[in-house]
XYZ file of C-alpha atoms in Angstrom:
101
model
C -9.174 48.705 -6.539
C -9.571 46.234 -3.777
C -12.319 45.791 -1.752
C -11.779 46.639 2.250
C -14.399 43.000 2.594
C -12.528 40.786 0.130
C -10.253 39.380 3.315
C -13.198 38.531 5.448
C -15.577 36.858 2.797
C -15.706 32.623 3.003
C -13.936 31.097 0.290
C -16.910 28.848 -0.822
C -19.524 31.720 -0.744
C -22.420 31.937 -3.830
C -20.207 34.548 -6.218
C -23.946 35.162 -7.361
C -24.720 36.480 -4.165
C -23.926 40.228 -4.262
C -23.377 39.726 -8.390
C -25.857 42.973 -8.826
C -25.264 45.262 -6.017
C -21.240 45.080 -5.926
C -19.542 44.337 -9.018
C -16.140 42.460 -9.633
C -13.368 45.342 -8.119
C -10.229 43.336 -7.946
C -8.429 40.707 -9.693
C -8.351 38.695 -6.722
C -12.074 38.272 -6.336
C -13.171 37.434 -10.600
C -10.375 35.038 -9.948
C -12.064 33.294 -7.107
C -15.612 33.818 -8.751
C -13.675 31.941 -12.148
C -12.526 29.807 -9.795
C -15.805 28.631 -8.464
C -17.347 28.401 -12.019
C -15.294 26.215 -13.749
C -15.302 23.875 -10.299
C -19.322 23.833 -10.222
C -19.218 23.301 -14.315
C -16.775 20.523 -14.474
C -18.555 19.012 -11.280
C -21.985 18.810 -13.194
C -20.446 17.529 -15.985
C -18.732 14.637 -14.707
C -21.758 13.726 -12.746
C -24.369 13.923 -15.641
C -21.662 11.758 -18.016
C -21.828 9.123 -14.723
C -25.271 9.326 -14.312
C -25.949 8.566 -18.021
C -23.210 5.515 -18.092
C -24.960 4.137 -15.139
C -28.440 4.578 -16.840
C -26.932 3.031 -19.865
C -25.578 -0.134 -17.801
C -28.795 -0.419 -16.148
C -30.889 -0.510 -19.380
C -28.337 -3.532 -21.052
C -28.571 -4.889 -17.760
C -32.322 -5.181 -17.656
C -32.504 -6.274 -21.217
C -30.502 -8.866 -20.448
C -27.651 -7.702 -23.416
C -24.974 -7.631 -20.740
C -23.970 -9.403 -17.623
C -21.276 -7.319 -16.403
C -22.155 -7.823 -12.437
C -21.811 -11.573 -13.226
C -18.746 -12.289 -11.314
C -19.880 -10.354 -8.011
C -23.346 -12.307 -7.764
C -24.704 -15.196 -9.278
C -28.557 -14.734 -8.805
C -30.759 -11.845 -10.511
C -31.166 -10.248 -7.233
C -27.900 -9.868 -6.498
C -26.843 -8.105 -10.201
C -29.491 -5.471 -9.883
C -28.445 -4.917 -6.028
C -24.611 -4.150 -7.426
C -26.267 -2.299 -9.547
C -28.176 -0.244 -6.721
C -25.021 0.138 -5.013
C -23.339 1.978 -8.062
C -26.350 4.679 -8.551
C -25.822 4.967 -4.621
C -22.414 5.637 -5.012
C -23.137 8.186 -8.719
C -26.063 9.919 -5.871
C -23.519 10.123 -3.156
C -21.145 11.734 -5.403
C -23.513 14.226 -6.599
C -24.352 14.883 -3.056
C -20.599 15.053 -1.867
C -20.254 18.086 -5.234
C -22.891 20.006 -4.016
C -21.505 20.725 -0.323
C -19.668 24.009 -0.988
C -22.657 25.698 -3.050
């Protein structure tokens, strides 16, 4: 049974939107609603294993274990902004998953 609305509904809608009200009528639609899921849970995913290998870096960084920004700057200052610039870019790439919810 497909849905008269299924044509005119945006492609990166909230599935959870109408979730109680209208349930799943067509193949088409729990397809797109999979769809989204599985985007949104591999999204989160790759950004929380980032997020933690950036946290990681950042505490052997600090404790002075590692010196991986050591070719890009010489100076103290100039390691820990590299290392600003790489959450900025982890943040940025949270931001940039979250557009289409």
């Amino acid at each position: 049974m497909a849905d008269d609305k299924d044509s005119e509904r945006p492609m990166h809608s909230d599935p959870n939107e109408e979730a109680i009200d209208e349930p799943t009528t067509s193949g088409a639609q729990e397809a797109d609603e999979t769809a989204w899921m599985m985007k949104e849970g591999v999204s989160v995913g790759l950004i929380s294993i980032a997020a933690v290998l950036v946290l990681a870096l950042g505490l052997l960084q600090w404790t002075g274990l590692v010196d991986v920004f050591a070719p890009v700057a010489d100076t103290e200052l100039g390691q820990w902004l590299a290392f600003g610039v790489l959450v900025l870019i982890v943040l940025a790439a949270f931001g940039w998953s979250r557009v289409g919810v």
